[in-house]
Short mmCIF file of C-alpha atoms and ligand atoms in Angstrom, two decimals:
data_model
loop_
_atom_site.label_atom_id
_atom_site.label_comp_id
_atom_site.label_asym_id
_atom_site.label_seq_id
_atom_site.Cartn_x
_atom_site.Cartn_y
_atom_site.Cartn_z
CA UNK A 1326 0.00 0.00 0.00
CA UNK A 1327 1.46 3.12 -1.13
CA UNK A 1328 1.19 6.46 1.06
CA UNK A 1329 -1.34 8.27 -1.23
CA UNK A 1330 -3.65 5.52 -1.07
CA UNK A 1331 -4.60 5.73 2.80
CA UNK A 1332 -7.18 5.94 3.64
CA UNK A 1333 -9.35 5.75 7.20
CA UNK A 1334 -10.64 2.80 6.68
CA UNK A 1335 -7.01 1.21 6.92
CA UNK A 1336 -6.57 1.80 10.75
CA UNK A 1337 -9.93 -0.05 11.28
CA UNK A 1338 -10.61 -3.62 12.48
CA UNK A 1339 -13.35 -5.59 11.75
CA UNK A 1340 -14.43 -4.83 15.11
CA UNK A 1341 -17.59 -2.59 15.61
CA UNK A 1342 -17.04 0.27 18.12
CA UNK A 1343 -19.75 -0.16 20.90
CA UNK A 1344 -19.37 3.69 22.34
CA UNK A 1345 -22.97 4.73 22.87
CA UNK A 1346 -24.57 6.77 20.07
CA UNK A 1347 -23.64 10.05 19.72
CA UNK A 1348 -20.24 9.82 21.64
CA UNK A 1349 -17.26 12.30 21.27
CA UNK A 1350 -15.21 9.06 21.24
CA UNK A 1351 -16.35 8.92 17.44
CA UNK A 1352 -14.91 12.06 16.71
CA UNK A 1353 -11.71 11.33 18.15
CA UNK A 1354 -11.32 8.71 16.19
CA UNK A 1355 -11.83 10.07 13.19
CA UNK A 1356 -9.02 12.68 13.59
CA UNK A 1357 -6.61 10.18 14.88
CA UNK A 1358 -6.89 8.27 11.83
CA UNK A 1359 -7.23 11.20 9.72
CA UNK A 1360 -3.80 12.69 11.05
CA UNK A 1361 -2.20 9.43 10.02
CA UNK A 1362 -3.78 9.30 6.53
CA UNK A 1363 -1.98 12.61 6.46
CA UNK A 1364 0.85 11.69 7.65
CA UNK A 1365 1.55 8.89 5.05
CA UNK A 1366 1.84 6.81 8.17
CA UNK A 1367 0.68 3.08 7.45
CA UNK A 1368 -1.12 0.84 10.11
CA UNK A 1369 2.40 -1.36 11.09
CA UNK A 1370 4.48 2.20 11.56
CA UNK A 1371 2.27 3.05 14.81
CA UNK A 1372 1.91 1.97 18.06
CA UNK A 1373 -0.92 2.36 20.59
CA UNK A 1374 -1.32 1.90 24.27
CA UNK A 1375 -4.46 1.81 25.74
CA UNK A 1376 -5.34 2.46 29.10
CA UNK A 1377 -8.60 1.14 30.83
CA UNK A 1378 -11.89 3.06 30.19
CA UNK A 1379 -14.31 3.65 27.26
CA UNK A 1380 -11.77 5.62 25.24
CA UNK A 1381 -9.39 2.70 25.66
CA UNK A 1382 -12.24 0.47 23.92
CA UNK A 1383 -10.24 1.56 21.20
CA UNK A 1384 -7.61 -0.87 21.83
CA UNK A 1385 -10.17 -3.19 19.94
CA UNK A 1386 -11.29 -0.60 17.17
CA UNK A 1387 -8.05 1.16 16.01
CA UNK A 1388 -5.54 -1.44 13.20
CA UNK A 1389 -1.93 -1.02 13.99
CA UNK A 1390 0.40 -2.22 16.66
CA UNK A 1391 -1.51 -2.74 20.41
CA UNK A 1392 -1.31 -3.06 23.83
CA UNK A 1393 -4.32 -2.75 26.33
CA UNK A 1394 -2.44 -1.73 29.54
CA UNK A 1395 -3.85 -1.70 33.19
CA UNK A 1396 -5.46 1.26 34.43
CA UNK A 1397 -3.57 4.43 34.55
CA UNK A 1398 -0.81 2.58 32.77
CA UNK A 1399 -0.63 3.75 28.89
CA UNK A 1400 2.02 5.68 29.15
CA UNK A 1401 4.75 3.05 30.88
CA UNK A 1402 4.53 0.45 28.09
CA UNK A 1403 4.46 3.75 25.84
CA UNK A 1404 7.63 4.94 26.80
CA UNK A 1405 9.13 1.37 26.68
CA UNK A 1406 8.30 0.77 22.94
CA UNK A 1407 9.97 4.45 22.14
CA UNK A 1408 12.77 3.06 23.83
CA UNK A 1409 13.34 -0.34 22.50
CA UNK A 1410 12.47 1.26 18.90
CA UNK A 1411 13.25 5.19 18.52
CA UNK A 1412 12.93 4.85 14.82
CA UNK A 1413 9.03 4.00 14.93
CA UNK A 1414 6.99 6.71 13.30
CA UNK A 1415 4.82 7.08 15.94
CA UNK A 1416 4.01 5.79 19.31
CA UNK A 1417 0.41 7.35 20.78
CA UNK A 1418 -0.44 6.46 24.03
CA UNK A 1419 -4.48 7.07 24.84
CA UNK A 1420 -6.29 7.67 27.93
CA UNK A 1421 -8.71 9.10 29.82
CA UNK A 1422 -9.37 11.63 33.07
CA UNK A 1423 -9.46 8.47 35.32
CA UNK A 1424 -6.53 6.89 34.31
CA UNK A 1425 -4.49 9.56 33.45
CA UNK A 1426 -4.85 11.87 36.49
CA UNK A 1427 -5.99 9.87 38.99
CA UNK A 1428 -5.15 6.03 38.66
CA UNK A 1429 -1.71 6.67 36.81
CA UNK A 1430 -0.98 10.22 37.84
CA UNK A 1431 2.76 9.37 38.91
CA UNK A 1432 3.25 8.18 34.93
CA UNK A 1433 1.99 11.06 33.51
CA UNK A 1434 4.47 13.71 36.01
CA UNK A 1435 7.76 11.53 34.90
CA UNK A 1436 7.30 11.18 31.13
CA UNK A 1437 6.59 14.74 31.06
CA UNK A 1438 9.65 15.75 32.37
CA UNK A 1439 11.20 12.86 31.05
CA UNK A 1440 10.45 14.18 27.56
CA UNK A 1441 10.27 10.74 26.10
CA UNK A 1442 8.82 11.81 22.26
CA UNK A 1443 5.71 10.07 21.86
CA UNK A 1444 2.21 11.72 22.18
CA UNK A 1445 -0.24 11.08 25.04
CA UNK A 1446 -4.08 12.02 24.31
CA UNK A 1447 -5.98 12.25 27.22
CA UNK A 1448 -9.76 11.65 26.51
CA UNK A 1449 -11.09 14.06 29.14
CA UNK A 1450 -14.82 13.80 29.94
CA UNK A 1451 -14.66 14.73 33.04
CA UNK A 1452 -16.55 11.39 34.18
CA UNK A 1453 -16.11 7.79 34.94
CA UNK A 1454 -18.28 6.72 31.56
CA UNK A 1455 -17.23 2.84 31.43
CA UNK A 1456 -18.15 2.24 35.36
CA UNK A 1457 -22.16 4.09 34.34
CA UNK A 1458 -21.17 8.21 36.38
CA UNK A 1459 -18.48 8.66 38.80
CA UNK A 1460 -16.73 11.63 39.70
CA UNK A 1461 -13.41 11.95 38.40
CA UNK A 1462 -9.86 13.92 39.01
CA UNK A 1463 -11.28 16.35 36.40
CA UNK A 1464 -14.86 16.81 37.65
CA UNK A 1465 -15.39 20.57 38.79
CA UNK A 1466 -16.00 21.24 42.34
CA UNK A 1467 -19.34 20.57 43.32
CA UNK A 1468 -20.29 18.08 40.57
CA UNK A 1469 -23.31 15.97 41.29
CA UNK A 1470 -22.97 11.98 40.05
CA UNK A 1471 -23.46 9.10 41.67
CA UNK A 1472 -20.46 8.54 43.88
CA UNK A 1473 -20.84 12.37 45.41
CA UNK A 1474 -24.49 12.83 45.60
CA UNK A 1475 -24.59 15.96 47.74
CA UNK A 1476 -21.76 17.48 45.21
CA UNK A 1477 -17.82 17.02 44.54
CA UNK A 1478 -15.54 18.47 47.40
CA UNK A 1479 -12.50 18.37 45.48
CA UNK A 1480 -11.10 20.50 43.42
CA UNK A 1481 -10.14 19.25 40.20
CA UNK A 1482 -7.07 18.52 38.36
CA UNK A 1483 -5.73 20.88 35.80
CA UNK A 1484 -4.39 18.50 32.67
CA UNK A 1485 -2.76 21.51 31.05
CA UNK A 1486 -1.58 23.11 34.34
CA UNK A 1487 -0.03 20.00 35.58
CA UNK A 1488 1.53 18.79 31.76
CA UNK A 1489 3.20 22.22 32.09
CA UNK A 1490 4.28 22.55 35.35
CA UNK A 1491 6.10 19.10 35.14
CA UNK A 1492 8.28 20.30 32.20
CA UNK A 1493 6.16 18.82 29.17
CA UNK A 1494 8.07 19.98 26.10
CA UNK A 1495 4.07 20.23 24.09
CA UNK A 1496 1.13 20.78 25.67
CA UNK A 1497 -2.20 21.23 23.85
CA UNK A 1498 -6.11 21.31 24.02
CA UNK A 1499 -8.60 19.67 21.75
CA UNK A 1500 -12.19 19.80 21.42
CA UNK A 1501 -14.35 16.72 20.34
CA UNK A 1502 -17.07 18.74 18.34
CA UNK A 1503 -13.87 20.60 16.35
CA UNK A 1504 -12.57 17.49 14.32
CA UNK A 1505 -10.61 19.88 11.78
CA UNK A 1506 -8.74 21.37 14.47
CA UNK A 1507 -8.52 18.30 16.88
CA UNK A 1508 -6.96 15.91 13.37
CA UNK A 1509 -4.47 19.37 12.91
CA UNK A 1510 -3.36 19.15 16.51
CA UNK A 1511 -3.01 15.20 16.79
CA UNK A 1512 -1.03 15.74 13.40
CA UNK A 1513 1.23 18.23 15.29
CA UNK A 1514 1.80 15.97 18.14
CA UNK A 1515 2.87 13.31 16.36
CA UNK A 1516 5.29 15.32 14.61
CA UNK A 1517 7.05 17.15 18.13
CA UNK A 1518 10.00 15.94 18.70
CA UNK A 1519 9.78 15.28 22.43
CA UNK A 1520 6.67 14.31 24.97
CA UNK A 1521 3.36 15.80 23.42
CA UNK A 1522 -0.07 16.13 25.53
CA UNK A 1523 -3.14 16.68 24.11
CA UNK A 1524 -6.13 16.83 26.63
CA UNK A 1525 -9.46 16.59 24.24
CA UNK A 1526 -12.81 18.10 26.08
CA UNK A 1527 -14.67 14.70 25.13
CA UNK A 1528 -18.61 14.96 26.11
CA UNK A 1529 -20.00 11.96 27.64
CA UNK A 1530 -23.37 12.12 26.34
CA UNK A 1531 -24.81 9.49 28.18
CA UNK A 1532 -23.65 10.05 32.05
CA UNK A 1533 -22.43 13.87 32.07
CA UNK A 1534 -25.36 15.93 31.78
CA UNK A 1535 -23.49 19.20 32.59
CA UNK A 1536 -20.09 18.97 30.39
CA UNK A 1537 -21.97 18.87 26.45
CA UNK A 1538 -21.33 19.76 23.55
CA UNK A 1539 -23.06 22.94 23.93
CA UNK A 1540 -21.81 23.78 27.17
CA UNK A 1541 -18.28 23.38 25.11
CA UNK A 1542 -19.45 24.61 22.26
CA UNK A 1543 -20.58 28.04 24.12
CA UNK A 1544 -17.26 28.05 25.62
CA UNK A 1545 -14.31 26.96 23.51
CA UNK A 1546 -12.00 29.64 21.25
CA UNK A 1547 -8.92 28.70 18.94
CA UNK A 1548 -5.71 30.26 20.56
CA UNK A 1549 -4.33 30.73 17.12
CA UNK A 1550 -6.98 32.88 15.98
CA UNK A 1551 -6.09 35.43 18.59
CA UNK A 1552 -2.42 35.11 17.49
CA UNK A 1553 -1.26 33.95 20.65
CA UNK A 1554 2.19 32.31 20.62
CA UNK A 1555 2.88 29.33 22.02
CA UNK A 1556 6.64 29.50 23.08
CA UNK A 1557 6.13 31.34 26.37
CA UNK A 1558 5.92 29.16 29.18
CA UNK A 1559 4.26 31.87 31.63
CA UNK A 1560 1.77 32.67 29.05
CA UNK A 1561 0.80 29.18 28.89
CA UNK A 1562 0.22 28.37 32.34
CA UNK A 1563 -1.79 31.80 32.62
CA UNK A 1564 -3.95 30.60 29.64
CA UNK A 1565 -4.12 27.22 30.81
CA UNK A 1566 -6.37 28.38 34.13
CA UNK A 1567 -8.37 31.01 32.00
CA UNK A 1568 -11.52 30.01 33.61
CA UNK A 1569 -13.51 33.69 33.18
CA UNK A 1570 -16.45 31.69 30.67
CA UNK A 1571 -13.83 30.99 27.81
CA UNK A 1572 -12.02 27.88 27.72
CA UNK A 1573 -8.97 28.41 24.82
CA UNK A 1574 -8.04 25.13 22.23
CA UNK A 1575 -4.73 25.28 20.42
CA UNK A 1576 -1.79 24.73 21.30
CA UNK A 1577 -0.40 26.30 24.51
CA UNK A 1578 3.28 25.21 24.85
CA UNK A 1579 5.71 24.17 22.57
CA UNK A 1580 9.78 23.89 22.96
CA UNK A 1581 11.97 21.74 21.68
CA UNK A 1582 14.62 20.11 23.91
CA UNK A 1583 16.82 16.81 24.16
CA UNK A 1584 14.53 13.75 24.67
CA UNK A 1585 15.44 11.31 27.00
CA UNK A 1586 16.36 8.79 24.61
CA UNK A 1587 18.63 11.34 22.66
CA UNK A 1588 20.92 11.37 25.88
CA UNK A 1589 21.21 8.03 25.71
CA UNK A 1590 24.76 7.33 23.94
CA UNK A 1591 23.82 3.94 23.52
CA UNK A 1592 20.82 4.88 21.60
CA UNK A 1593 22.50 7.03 19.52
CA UNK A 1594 22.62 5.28 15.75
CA UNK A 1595 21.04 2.01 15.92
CA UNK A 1596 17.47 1.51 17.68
CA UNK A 1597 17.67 -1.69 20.61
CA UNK A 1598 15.98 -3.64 18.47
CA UNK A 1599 18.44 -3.48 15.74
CA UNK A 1600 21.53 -4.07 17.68
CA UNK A 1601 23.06 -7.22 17.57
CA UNK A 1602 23.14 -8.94 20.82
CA UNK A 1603 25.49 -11.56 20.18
CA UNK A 1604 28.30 -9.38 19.60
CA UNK A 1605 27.90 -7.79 22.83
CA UNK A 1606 31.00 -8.34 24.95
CA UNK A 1607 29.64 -9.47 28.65
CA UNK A 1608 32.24 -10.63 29.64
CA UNK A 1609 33.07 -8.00 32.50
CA UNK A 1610 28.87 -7.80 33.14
CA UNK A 1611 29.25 -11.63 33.68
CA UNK A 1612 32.25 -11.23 35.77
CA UNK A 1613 30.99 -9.17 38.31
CA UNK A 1614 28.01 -11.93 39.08
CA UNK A 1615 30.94 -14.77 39.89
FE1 SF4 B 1472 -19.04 7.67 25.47
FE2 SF4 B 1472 -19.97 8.22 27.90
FE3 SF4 B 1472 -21.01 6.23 26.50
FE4 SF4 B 1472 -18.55 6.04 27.50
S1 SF4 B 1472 -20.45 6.18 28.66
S2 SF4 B 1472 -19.19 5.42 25.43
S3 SF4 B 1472 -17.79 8.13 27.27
S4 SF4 B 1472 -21.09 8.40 25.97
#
């Protein structure tokens, strides 16, 4: 199959997704696989990890290379496969609120600053969907569901804030109900060279009555149309908590810096699964376990 002829349809399995009707998981799925029509990249050139959650349903819907980790654990066998094989065209970890700030929290704060290039999208729905309406890490303050009936006490996490303040190299916001934009952004993570995180406001339809579409759709505006510039890491933590009835999309932060596998001598030329293992000398390895 030749680059020009992608199409969507290649990164699908024979698999029927089984998100409920009308869910911003469709959406996201369409740009993912539109960014890699775009990129020319072919179904056996990408990884996926999956965490645990509707989102990571897709673990069963998406054709390429995948693994279905625990919960709150995309991003560990993520960083592995970059490791073992820098010269893959893309690794994408997926997730959701759950996982990804609550659950496996402690992942996401060391392969940001780790800057280990591969991009993480964070499905954030601000909901437990696949367990039927729980609160979650990203629920506001005061959210009614059914595990805090009388109204959420905590505050919630910032994905943005925290991507930043823990030295994330690429740090961007999608919206479900902007596929254009969402496809663009998922097309620019890909490319960063370093750790990329793009949190997508993904409407649960069916179990978050307050977080829609239109309550997005009333709220969200592009950062590029107000030629904001996304090199200024002050600026993008002030923009990441503008709260005042606007909620910005874009792309936030953006640097580029050595990823951890780039300090890595031994990674320098050859990926680890290209060396040769055989003509490794352990001999003084060996020695030291007489
Ligand atoms: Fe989508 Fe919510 Fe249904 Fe899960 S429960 S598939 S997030 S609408």
């Amino acid at each position: 199959m030749s680059e020009n002829q992608l199409t969507i349809k290649d990164y699908e399995t024979p698999v029927c997704p089984t998100w409920c009707p009308g869910c911003s998981n469709y959406s996201i799925w369409v740009a993912v696989r539109q960014a890699l029509v775009k990129l020319g990249i072919q179904p056996h050139e990408v990884v996926f990890t999956f965490d645990i959650g509707c989102n990571s349903n897709g673990a069963n819907f998406y054709q390429g290379y995948i693994c279905h980790a625990l919960h709150g654990r995309a991003l560990p066998p993520a960083e592995a496969i970059r490791w073992a094989n820098h010269k893959l065209k893309a690794v994408i970890a997926v997730g959701g609120d759950g996982g990804g700030f609550g659950i496996g929290v402690g992942h996401f704060i060391h392969a940001c600053r780790r800057n280990v290039d591969l991009l993480y999208i964070t499905h954030d729905n601000q909901i437990y969907g696949l367990t039927t309406g729980q609160t979650s890490p990203t629920s506001p303050k005061g959210f009614i569901s059914k595990s805090t009936p009388f109204g959420n006490l905590e505050e919630p996490v910032n994905p943005s804030a925290l991507a930043l303040a823990s030295r994330a190299t690429w740090v961007a916001r999608g919206f479900a109900g902007e596929l254009n934009h969402l496809a663009d952004l998922i097309i620019k993570g890909i490319k960063h060279p370093g750790f990329a995180h793009l949190n997508i406001f993904q409407p649960c339809v069916t179990f978050n009555k307050v977080n829609t579409f239109e309550w997005f759709r009333e709220r969200v505006y592009k950062l590029e149309d107000t030629g904001y510039q996304p090199h200024d890491r002050q600026l993008a933590w002030e923009k990441s908590w503008e709260m005042n009835g606007q909620l910005p999309i874009g792309l936030l932060y953006e640097i580029t810096a050595p990823t951890y596998r780039e300090q890595l001598p031994q990674l320098a030329t050859e990926a680890l699964v290209e060396k040769k293992l055989g003509e490794i000398d352990l001999t003084r390895a060996l020695a030291e376990f007489r």
